[in-house]
PDB file of C-alpha atoms in Angstrom:
ATOM      1  CA  MET A   1       0.000   0.000   0.000  1.00  0.00           C
ATOM      2  CA  SER A   2       1.391   3.424  -0.905  1.00  0.00           C
ATOM      3  CA  VAL A   3       0.933   6.486   1.241  1.00  0.00           C
ATOM      4  CA  VAL A   4       0.178   9.755  -0.554  1.00  0.00           C
ATOM      5  CA  PRO A   5       0.869  13.018   1.250  1.00  0.00           C
ATOM      6  CA  ALA A   6      -2.192  15.095   1.935  1.00  0.00           C
ATOM      7  CA  ASP A   7      -0.744  18.142   0.220  1.00  0.00           C
ATOM      8  CA  VAL A   8      -0.808  16.450  -3.205  1.00  0.00           C
ATOM      9  CA  LEU A   9      -4.489  15.456  -3.045  1.00  0.00           C
ATOM     10  CA  PRO A  10      -6.918  17.459  -5.209  1.00  0.00           C
ATOM     11  CA  GLY A  11      -8.555  20.395  -3.514  1.00  0.00           C
ATOM     12  CA  GLY A  12     -12.009  19.007  -4.265  1.00  0.00           C
ATOM     13  CA  VAL A  13     -11.377  15.947  -2.121  1.00  0.00           C
ATOM     14  CA  LEU A  14     -10.388  18.040   0.845  1.00  0.00           C
ATOM     15  CA  ALA A  15     -13.387  20.283   0.308  1.00  0.00           C
ATOM     16  CA  ALA A  16     -15.709  17.311   0.201  1.00  0.00           C
ATOM     17  CA  GLY A  17     -14.210  15.898   3.342  1.00  0.00           C
ATOM     18  CA  ASP A  18     -14.469  19.191   5.154  1.00  0.00           C
ATOM     19  CA  GLY A  19     -18.057  19.631   4.056  1.00  0.00           C
ATOM     20  CA  ALA A  20     -19.043  16.157   5.184  1.00  0.00           C
ATOM     21  CA  ALA A  21     -18.070  16.996   8.730  1.00  0.00           C
ATOM     22  CA  GLY A  22     -20.706  19.736   8.955  1.00  0.00           C
ATOM     23  CA  PRO A  23     -24.479  19.253   9.363  1.00  0.00           C
ATOM     24  CA  ALA A  24     -26.408  18.317   6.236  1.00  0.00           C
ATOM     25  CA  GLU A  25     -28.746  20.962   4.908  1.00  0.00           C
ATOM     26  CA  LEU A  26     -32.459  20.142   4.781  1.00  0.00           C
ATOM     27  CA  GLY A  27     -34.454  20.564   1.619  1.00  0.00           C
ATOM     28  CA  PRO A  28     -36.691  23.604   1.194  1.00  0.00           C
ATOM     29  CA  ARG A  29     -40.031  23.533   2.967  1.00  0.00           C
ATOM     30  CA  ALA A  30     -43.034  22.911   0.724  1.00  0.00           C
ATOM     31  CA  ARG A  31     -45.145  25.909  -0.191  1.00  0.00           C
ATOM     32  CA  LEU A  32     -48.618  26.208   1.310  1.00  0.00           C
ATOM     33  CA  TRP A  33     -50.835  25.699  -1.744  1.00  0.00           C
ATOM     34  CA  PRO A  34     -49.039  22.696  -3.306  1.00  0.00           C
ATOM     35  CA  ALA A  35     -48.821  21.086   0.149  1.00  0.00           C
ATOM     36  CA  LEU A  36     -52.491  21.839   0.794  1.00  0.00           C
ATOM     37  CA  ALA A  37     -53.497  20.216  -2.499  1.00  0.00           C
ATOM     38  CA  ALA A  38     -51.407  17.130  -1.734  1.00  0.00           C
ATOM     39  CA  VAL A  39     -52.872  16.708   1.763  1.00  0.00           C
ATOM     40  CA  TYR A  40     -56.388  17.298   0.426  1.00  0.00           C
ATOM     41  CA  ARG A  41     -56.028  14.598  -2.236  1.00  0.00           C
ATOM     42  CA  ALA A  42     -54.536  12.155   0.253  1.00  0.00           C
ATOM     43  CA  GLN A  43     -57.299  12.748   2.805  1.00  0.00           C
ATOM     44  CA  LEU A  44     -59.994  12.566   0.147  1.00  0.00           C
ATOM     45  CA  SER A  45     -58.688   9.227  -1.085  1.00  0.00           C
ATOM     46  CA  ARG A  46     -58.310   7.866   2.438  1.00  0.00           C
ATOM     47  CA  ALA A  47     -61.744   8.865   3.673  1.00  0.00           C
ATOM     48  CA  ARG A  48     -63.749   8.070   0.545  1.00  0.00           C
ATOM     49  CA  VAL A  49     -64.561   4.465   1.434  1.00  0.00           C
ATOM     50  CA  ALA A  50     -64.848   4.870   5.194  1.00  0.00           C
ATOM     51  CA  ARG A  51     -66.984   8.015   5.224  1.00  0.00           C
ATOM     52  CA  ILE A  52     -69.584   7.284   2.541  1.00  0.00           C
ATOM     53  CA  PRO A  53     -71.710   5.085   4.879  1.00  0.00           C
ATOM     54  CA  LEU A  54     -71.523   7.776   7.560  1.00  0.00           C
ATOM     55  CA  LEU A  55     -72.557  10.415   5.028  1.00  0.00           C
ATOM     56  CA  PHE A  56     -75.585   8.288   4.191  1.00  0.00           C
ATOM     57  CA  VAL A  57     -76.408   8.189   7.904  1.00  0.00           C
ATOM     58  CA  ALA A  58     -76.075  11.988   8.149  1.00  0.00           C
ATOM     59  CA  THR A  59     -78.388  12.516   5.170  1.00  0.00           C
ATOM     60  CA  PHE A  60     -80.927   9.967   6.394  1.00  0.00           C
ATOM     61  CA  GLN A  61     -80.879  11.611   9.827  1.00  0.00           C
ATOM     62  CA  SER A  62     -81.581  15.087   8.437  1.00  0.00           C
ATOM     63  CA  VAL A  63     -84.344  13.888   6.115  1.00  0.00           C
ATOM     64  CA  GLY A  64     -85.907  11.941   8.989  1.00  0.00           C
ATOM     65  CA  ILE A  65     -85.910  15.061  11.170  1.00  0.00           C
ATOM     66  CA  MET A  66     -87.715  17.013   8.458  1.00  0.00           C
ATOM     67  CA  ILE A  67     -90.334  14.278   8.135  1.00  0.00           C
ATOM     68  CA  LEU A  68     -90.923  14.365  11.888  1.00  0.00           C
ATOM     69  CA  MET A  69     -91.130  18.166  11.934  1.00  0.00           C
ATOM     70  CA  ARG A  70     -93.618  18.083   9.047  1.00  0.00           C
ATOM     71  CA  GLY A  71     -96.243  16.949  11.530  1.00  0.00           C
ATOM     72  CA  VAL A  72     -95.883  20.077  13.687  1.00  0.00           C
ATOM     73  CA  VAL A  73     -94.771  22.708  11.163  1.00  0.00           C
ATOM     74  CA  ASP A  74     -97.036  23.701   8.301  1.00  0.00           C
ATOM     75  CA  GLY A  75     -95.061  26.358   6.500  1.00  0.00           C
ATOM     76  CA  GLY A  76     -93.856  29.918   6.646  1.00  0.00           C
ATOM     77  CA  GLY A  77     -90.737  30.940   8.525  1.00  0.00           C
ATOM     78  CA  GLU A  78     -90.736  27.803  10.660  1.00  0.00           C
ATOM     79  CA  ALA A  79     -90.587  25.540   7.597  1.00  0.00           C
ATOM     80  CA  ARG A  80     -87.716  27.583   6.198  1.00  0.00           C
ATOM     81  CA  ALA A  81     -85.804  27.208   9.459  1.00  0.00           C
ATOM     82  CA  VAL A  82     -86.379  23.449   9.552  1.00  0.00           C
ATOM     83  CA  VAL A  83     -85.213  22.874   5.968  1.00  0.00           C
ATOM     84  CA  ALA A  84     -82.190  25.181   6.239  1.00  0.00           C
ATOM     85  CA  GLY A  85     -81.194  23.783   9.634  1.00  0.00           C
ATOM     86  CA  SER A  86     -81.514  20.178   8.461  1.00  0.00           C
ATOM     87  CA  ALA A  87     -79.356  20.862   5.397  1.00  0.00           C
ATOM     88  CA  VAL A  88     -76.600  22.512   7.436  1.00  0.00           C
ATOM     89  CA  LEU A  89     -76.850  19.680   9.973  1.00  0.00           C
ATOM     90  CA  VAL A  90     -75.293  17.362   7.368  1.00  0.00           C
ATOM     91  CA  VAL A  91     -72.303  19.710   7.283  1.00  0.00           C
ATOM     92  CA  ALA A  92     -72.123  19.724  11.076  1.00  0.00           C
ATOM     93  CA  PHE A  93     -72.253  15.930  11.294  1.00  0.00           C
ATOM     94  CA  VAL A  94     -69.279  15.448   8.967  1.00  0.00           C
ATOM     95  CA  ALA A  95     -67.195  18.620   9.322  1.00  0.00           C
ATOM     96  CA  LEU A  96     -67.565  19.035  13.076  1.00  0.00           C
ATOM     97  CA  ASN A  97     -68.334  15.630  14.564  1.00  0.00           C
ATOM     98  CA  LEU A  98     -66.257  13.323  12.358  1.00  0.00           C
ATOM     99  CA  LEU A  99     -63.322  15.721  12.074  1.00  0.00           C
ATOM    100  CA  ALA A 100     -63.135  16.076  15.861  1.00  0.00           C
ATOM    101  CA  GLN A 101     -63.027  12.286  16.139  1.00  0.00           C
ATOM    102  CA  TYR A 102     -60.389  12.009  13.404  1.00  0.00           C
ATOM    103  CA  PHE A 103     -57.950  14.479  14.929  1.00  0.00           C
ATOM    104  CA  GLY A 104     -58.602  13.107  18.410  1.00  0.00           C
ATOM    105  CA  GLN A 105     -57.697   9.606  17.250  1.00  0.00           C
ATOM    106  CA  LEU A 106     -54.733  10.932  15.280  1.00  0.00           C
ATOM    107  CA  ARG A 107     -53.352  12.635  18.351  1.00  0.00           C
ATOM    108  CA  GLY A 108     -54.040   9.690  20.644  1.00  0.00           C
ATOM    109  CA  SER A 109     -52.395   7.135  18.325  1.00  0.00           C
ATOM    110  CA  GLY A 110     -49.295   9.240  17.622  1.00  0.00           C
ATOM    111  CA  GLY A 111     -50.285   9.832  14.011  1.00  0.00           C
ATOM    112  CA  LEU A 112     -49.396  13.506  14.333  1.00  0.00           C
ATOM    113  CA  ASP A 113     -45.731  12.448  14.490  1.00  0.00           C
ATOM    114  CA  HIS A 114     -45.995  11.326  10.859  1.00  0.00           C
ATOM    115  CA  TYR A 115     -47.293  14.705   9.715  1.00  0.00           C
ATOM    116  CA  ALA A 116     -44.720  16.501  11.872  1.00  0.00           C
ATOM    117  CA  THR A 117     -41.898  14.826   9.911  1.00  0.00           C
ATOM    118  CA  LEU A 118     -43.265  16.000   6.565  1.00  0.00           C
ATOM    119  CA  PRO A 119     -41.930  19.305   5.166  1.00  0.00           C
ATOM    120  CA  VAL A 120     -45.412  20.809   4.932  1.00  0.00           C
ATOM    121  CA  PRO A 121     -46.809  23.829   6.765  1.00  0.00           C
ATOM    122  CA  PRO A 122     -49.159  23.031   9.676  1.00  0.00           C
ATOM    123  CA  ALA A 123     -51.899  25.068   8.002  1.00  0.00           C
ATOM    124  CA  ALA A 124     -51.767  22.724   4.987  1.00  0.00           C
ATOM    125  CA  VAL A 125     -52.453  19.692   7.189  1.00  0.00           C
ATOM    126  CA  VAL A 126     -55.412  21.312   8.944  1.00  0.00           C
ATOM    127  CA  LEU A 127     -56.902  22.931   5.838  1.00  0.00           C
ATOM    128  CA  GLY A 128     -56.381  19.828   3.706  1.00  0.00           C
ATOM    129  CA  ALA A 129     -58.131  17.536   6.186  1.00  0.00           C
ATOM    130  CA  ALA A 130     -60.908  20.072   6.804  1.00  0.00           C
ATOM    131  CA  GLY A 131     -61.468  20.573   3.074  1.00  0.00           C
ATOM    132  CA  ALA A 132     -61.595  16.829   2.409  1.00  0.00           C
ATOM    133  CA  TYR A 133     -64.165  16.194   5.134  1.00  0.00           C
ATOM    134  CA  ALA A 134     -66.238  19.222   4.100  1.00  0.00           C
ATOM    135  CA  SER A 135     -66.286  17.968   0.497  1.00  0.00           C
ATOM    136  CA  PHE A 136     -68.179  14.861   1.570  1.00  0.00           C
ATOM    137  CA  THR A 137     -71.059  17.015   2.791  1.00  0.00           C
ATOM    138  CA  VAL A 138     -71.995  18.356  -0.656  1.00  0.00           C
ATOM    139  CA  PRO A 139     -74.176  15.443  -1.926  1.00  0.00           C
ATOM    140  CA  GLY A 140     -75.982  14.962   1.381  1.00  0.00           C
ATOM    141  CA  THR A 141     -76.640  18.685   1.832  1.00  0.00           C
ATOM    142  CA  VAL A 142     -78.068  19.037  -1.680  1.00  0.00           C
ATOM    143  CA  VAL A 143     -80.278  15.945  -1.291  1.00  0.00           C
ATOM    144  CA  THR A 144     -81.538  17.190   2.085  1.00  0.00           C
ATOM    145  CA  ALA A 145     -82.280  20.684   0.750  1.00  0.00           C
ATOM    146  CA  VAL A 146     -84.166  19.421  -2.306  1.00  0.00           C
ATOM    147  CA  SER A 147     -86.130  16.896  -0.221  1.00  0.00           C
ATOM    148  CA  GLY A 148     -87.041  19.576   2.297  1.00  0.00           C
ATOM    149  CA  CYS A 149     -88.223  21.999  -0.364  1.00  0.00           C
ATOM    150  CA  LEU A 150     -90.452  19.339  -1.893  1.00  0.00           C
ATOM    151  CA  LEU A 151     -91.732  18.249   1.505  1.00  0.00           C
ATOM    152  CA  PHE A 152     -92.652  21.744   2.727  1.00  0.00           C
ATOM    153  CA  GLY A 153     -93.516  23.301  -0.630  1.00  0.00           C
ATOM    154  CA  LEU A 154     -90.625  25.779  -0.629  1.00  0.00           C
ATOM    155  CA  PRO A 155     -89.184  27.248  -3.851  1.00  0.00           C
ATOM    156  CA  LEU A 156     -86.137  25.656  -5.445  1.00  0.00           C
ATOM    157  CA  ALA A 157     -85.077  28.785  -7.328  1.00  0.00           C
ATOM    158  CA  HIS A 158     -82.339  29.919  -4.954  1.00  0.00           C
ATOM    159  CA  LEU A 159     -80.743  26.623  -4.007  1.00  0.00           C
ATOM    160  CA  TRP A 160     -77.621  27.864  -5.773  1.00  0.00           C
ATOM    161  CA  ILE A 161     -76.826  29.707  -2.534  1.00  0.00           C
ATOM    162  CA  LEU A 162     -75.577  26.348  -1.253  1.00  0.00           C
ATOM    163  CA  VAL A 163     -72.478  26.963  -3.373  1.00  0.00           C
ATOM    164  CA  ALA A 164     -71.546  29.596  -0.769  1.00  0.00           C
ATOM    165  CA  VAL A 165     -73.225  28.148   2.325  1.00  0.00           C
ATOM    166  CA  ILE A 166     -71.555  24.717   2.196  1.00  0.00           C
ATOM    167  CA  PRO A 167     -67.893  25.860   2.004  1.00  0.00           C
ATOM    168  CA  LEU A 168     -68.290  28.777   4.420  1.00  0.00           C
ATOM    169  CA  ALA A 169     -70.313  26.909   7.043  1.00  0.00           C
ATOM    170  CA  GLY A 170     -68.101  23.877   6.429  1.00  0.00           C
ATOM    171  CA  ALA A 171     -64.953  25.914   7.068  1.00  0.00           C
ATOM    172  CA  ALA A 172     -66.318  27.332  10.326  1.00  0.00           C
ATOM    173  CA  LEU A 173     -67.490  23.944  11.598  1.00  0.00           C
ATOM    174  CA  ALA A 174     -64.442  22.026  10.348  1.00  0.00           C
ATOM    175  CA  GLY A 175     -62.110  24.449  12.077  1.00  0.00           C
ATOM    176  CA  LEU A 176     -64.076  24.063  15.284  1.00  0.00           C
ATOM    177  CA  GLY A 177     -64.097  20.270  14.972  1.00  0.00           C
ATOM    178  CA  ALA A 178     -60.355  20.110  14.288  1.00  0.00           C
ATOM    179  CA  ALA A 179     -59.622  22.376  17.250  1.00  0.00           C
ATOM    180  CA  LEU A 180     -61.767  20.238  19.566  1.00  0.00           C
ATOM    181  CA  GLY A 181     -60.026  17.062  18.421  1.00  0.00           C
ATOM    182  CA  LEU A 182     -56.533  18.515  18.767  1.00  0.00           C
ATOM    183  CA  LEU A 183     -57.098  20.185  22.125  1.00  0.00           C
ATOM    184  CA  ALA A 184     -58.881  17.253  23.760  1.00  0.00           C
ATOM    185  CA  PRO A 185     -56.449  15.331  26.006  1.00  0.00           C
ATOM    186  CA  ARG A 186     -57.973  11.947  25.071  1.00  0.00           C
ATOM    187  CA  PRO A 187     -59.685  10.546  21.942  1.00  0.00           C
ATOM    188  CA  GLU A 188     -62.793   9.665  23.961  1.00  0.00           C
ATOM    189  CA  LEU A 189     -63.170  13.291  25.041  1.00  0.00           C
ATOM    190  CA  ALA A 190     -62.725  14.463  21.449  1.00  0.00           C
ATOM    191  CA  THR A 191     -65.535  12.131  20.383  1.00  0.00           C
ATOM    192  CA  LEU A 192     -67.742  13.454  23.188  1.00  0.00           C
ATOM    193  CA  LEU A 193     -67.084  17.077  22.258  1.00  0.00           C
ATOM    194  CA  GLY A 194     -67.819  16.363  18.600  1.00  0.00           C
ATOM    195  CA  GLN A 195     -71.113  14.714  19.536  1.00  0.00           C
ATOM    196  CA  LEU A 196     -72.062  17.635  21.773  1.00  0.00           C
ATOM    197  CA  GLY A 197     -71.257  20.100  18.993  1.00  0.00           C
ATOM    198  CA  MET A 198     -73.420  18.218  16.520  1.00  0.00           C
ATOM    199  CA  SER A 199     -76.251  18.019  19.072  1.00  0.00           C
ATOM    200  CA  ALA A 200     -76.031  21.775  19.544  1.00  0.00           C
ATOM    201  CA  ALA A 201     -76.242  22.253  15.765  1.00  0.00           C
ATOM    202  CA  LEU A 202     -79.295  19.981  15.737  1.00  0.00           C
ATOM    203  CA  LEU A 203     -81.203  21.596  18.591  1.00  0.00           C
ATOM    204  CA  LEU A 204     -80.251  25.215  17.897  1.00  0.00           C
ATOM    205  CA  GLY A 205     -80.265  25.052  14.105  1.00  0.00           C
ATOM    206  CA  VAL A 206     -83.266  22.928  13.182  1.00  0.00           C
ATOM    207  CA  LEU A 207     -85.778  24.175  15.761  1.00  0.00           C
ATOM    208  CA  PRO A 208     -87.415  27.515  14.860  1.00  0.00           C
ATOM    209  CA  ALA A 209     -85.757  30.385  16.701  1.00  0.00           C
ATOM    210  CA  ASP A 210     -89.067  32.117  17.451  1.00  0.00           C
ATOM    211  CA  ARG A 211     -90.034  29.372  19.894  1.00  0.00           C
ATOM    212  CA  MET A 212     -86.778  29.440  21.847  1.00  0.00           C
ATOM    213  CA  PRO A 213     -86.244  31.206  25.189  1.00  0.00           C
ATOM    214  CA  GLN A 214     -84.025  34.287  25.134  1.00  0.00           C
ATOM    215  CA  ALA A 215     -81.113  32.526  26.825  1.00  0.00           C
ATOM    216  CA  VAL A 216     -81.185  29.765  24.210  1.00  0.00           C
ATOM    217  CA  LYS A 217     -81.305  32.364  21.429  1.00  0.00           C
ATOM    218  CA  LEU A 218     -78.094  33.883  22.779  1.00  0.00           C
ATOM    219  CA  ALA A 219     -76.438  30.465  22.740  1.00  0.00           C
ATOM    220  CA  ARG A 220     -77.708  29.994  19.195  1.00  0.00           C
ATOM    221  CA  ASP A 221     -75.993  33.197  18.112  1.00  0.00           C
ATOM    222  CA  LEU A 222     -72.654  31.807  19.311  1.00  0.00           C
ATOM    223  CA  LEU A 223     -72.909  28.684  17.151  1.00  0.00           C
ATOM    224  CA  PRO A 224     -71.066  29.111  13.804  1.00  0.00           C
ATOM    225  CA  SER A 225     -73.601  27.073  11.837  1.00  0.00           C
ATOM    226  CA  THR A 226     -76.408  29.458  12.826  1.00  0.00           C
ATOM    227  CA  TYR A 227     -75.347  32.037  10.259  1.00  0.00           C
ATOM    228  CA  GLY A 228     -75.232  29.486   7.476  1.00  0.00           C
ATOM    229  CA  VAL A 229     -78.747  28.409   8.447  1.00  0.00           C
ATOM    230  CA  GLU A 230     -79.960  32.012   8.501  1.00  0.00           C
ATOM    231  CA  ALA A 231     -78.402  32.811   5.114  1.00  0.00           C
ATOM    232  CA  PHE A 232     -79.992  29.759   3.525  1.00  0.00           C
ATOM    233  CA  ALA A 233     -83.394  30.295   5.169  1.00  0.00           C
ATOM    234  CA  ARG A 234     -83.619  33.907   3.961  1.00  0.00           C
ATOM    235  CA  THR A 235     -83.439  32.796   0.321  1.00  0.00           C
ATOM    236  CA  PHE A 236     -86.765  30.967   0.556  1.00  0.00           C
ATOM    237  CA  GLY A 237     -88.696  34.231   0.701  1.00  0.00           C
ATOM    238  CA  ASP A 238     -90.433  35.801  -2.287  1.00  0.00           C
ATOM    239  CA  HIS A 239     -88.027  38.749  -2.228  1.00  0.00           C
ATOM    240  CA  PRO A 240     -84.873  37.753  -0.304  1.00  0.00           C
ATOM    241  CA  ASP A 241     -82.924  40.523   1.372  1.00  0.00           C
ATOM    242  CA  TRP A 242     -79.552  39.779  -0.167  1.00  0.00           C
ATOM    243  CA  ALA A 243     -77.783  42.281   2.072  1.00  0.00           C
ATOM    244  CA  TYR A 244     -78.703  40.186   5.122  1.00  0.00           C
ATOM    245  CA  VAL A 245     -77.775  37.004   3.267  1.00  0.00           C
ATOM    246  CA  LEU A 246     -74.333  38.384   2.444  1.00  0.00           C
ATOM    247  CA  GLY A 247     -73.966  39.599   6.021  1.00  0.00           C
ATOM    248  CA  ASP A 248     -74.645  36.123   7.401  1.00  0.00           C
ATOM    249  CA  LEU A 249     -72.212  34.584   4.918  1.00  0.00           C
ATOM    250  CA  ALA A 250     -69.583  37.155   5.892  1.00  0.00           C
ATOM    251  CA  VAL A 251     -69.955  36.136   9.545  1.00  0.00           C
ATOM    252  CA  CYS A 252     -69.517  32.490   8.500  1.00  0.00           C
ATOM    253  CA  ALA A 253     -66.367  33.403   6.597  1.00  0.00           C
ATOM    254  CA  GLY A 254     -64.951  35.362   9.532  1.00  0.00           C
ATOM    255  CA  VAL A 255     -65.664  32.568  11.993  1.00  0.00           C
ATOM    256  CA  GLY A 256     -64.131  30.095   9.554  1.00  0.00           C
ATOM    257  CA  VAL A 257     -60.882  32.062   9.376  1.00  0.00           C
ATOM    258  CA  VAL A 258     -60.685  32.326  13.162  1.00  0.00           C
ATOM    259  CA  SER A 259     -61.573  28.685  13.840  1.00  0.00           C
ATOM    260  CA  LEU A 260     -59.095  27.366  11.245  1.00  0.00           C
ATOM    261  CA  ALA A 261     -56.392  29.613  12.703  1.00  0.00           C
ATOM    262  CA  VAL A 262     -57.125  28.208  16.173  1.00  0.00           C
ATOM    263  CA  ALA A 263     -57.034  24.672  14.758  1.00  0.00           C
ATOM    264  CA  THR A 264     -53.632  25.381  13.142  1.00  0.00           C
ATOM    265  CA  TRP A 265     -52.299  26.661  16.462  1.00  0.00           C
ATOM    266  CA  ALA A 266     -53.697  23.585  18.217  1.00  0.00           C
ATOM    267  CA  TYR A 267     -51.999  21.361  15.625  1.00  0.00           C
ATOM    268  CA  ARG A 268     -48.620  23.027  16.261  1.00  0.00           C
ATOM    269  CA  ARG A 269     -49.153  22.670  19.993  1.00  0.00           C
ATOM    270  CA  ALA A 270     -50.080  18.976  19.756  1.00  0.00           C
ATOM    271  CA  ALA A 271     -47.357  18.101  17.224  1.00  0.00           C
ATOM    272  CA  VAL A 272     -44.457  19.330  19.373  1.00  0.00           C
ATOM    273  CA  ARG A 273     -45.523  17.385  22.482  1.00  0.00           C
TER     274      ARG A 273
END
């Protein structure tokens, strides 16, 4: 074996050796929108098979509630409230209840560690999962709204407002559901909180507000889904006041931004523990 002095080695070899001693540089972090699209597609593919039966249950539940309420509500403003509340209840069942359970189980099983190792922003994980779960509410919400209009004799002309109601109410409720699941110390508690949230959406959204006590009305105003229900219900009138409709949708959008921001903070908090 021959020994070669170090001073005759090429400079590139020495440079490579010196560089190898230092810490390796990580790749650039993924941008928000490409990461969001990737998480959304992954969650949509994962939940497609498992969530379709539950979506059928949510739709059947809302239609069944309308059939029961048909015996005590004839028409007018009460019928509008029942149909709008039942349609938004499908969104609450999936976006709030199921998402709270999903993130609660993910935190309890250590699944957040997998997402924490990915070079994606925390907001992409929360928004991607919330968007995927909210997407499953579209067929059930449309079926419930059409069935309710036919059942109570309400006009179908303005059902296009669901194009705005579903994503905005879904964002507000999905953010709330994700935050509940991530902040709950145990998966069982996350499931309980999701069930309580859906029950609140059922009792405070489907029942006509005129028959509620004042204290219950105040609690109703604090529920994010209320403003989606109000925006949808206003469109059943002969001459809808679109300024009020836009105002209710704006409240939904504002609550959605806040709730998703809280859910992102809760994700960061849970992922580093």
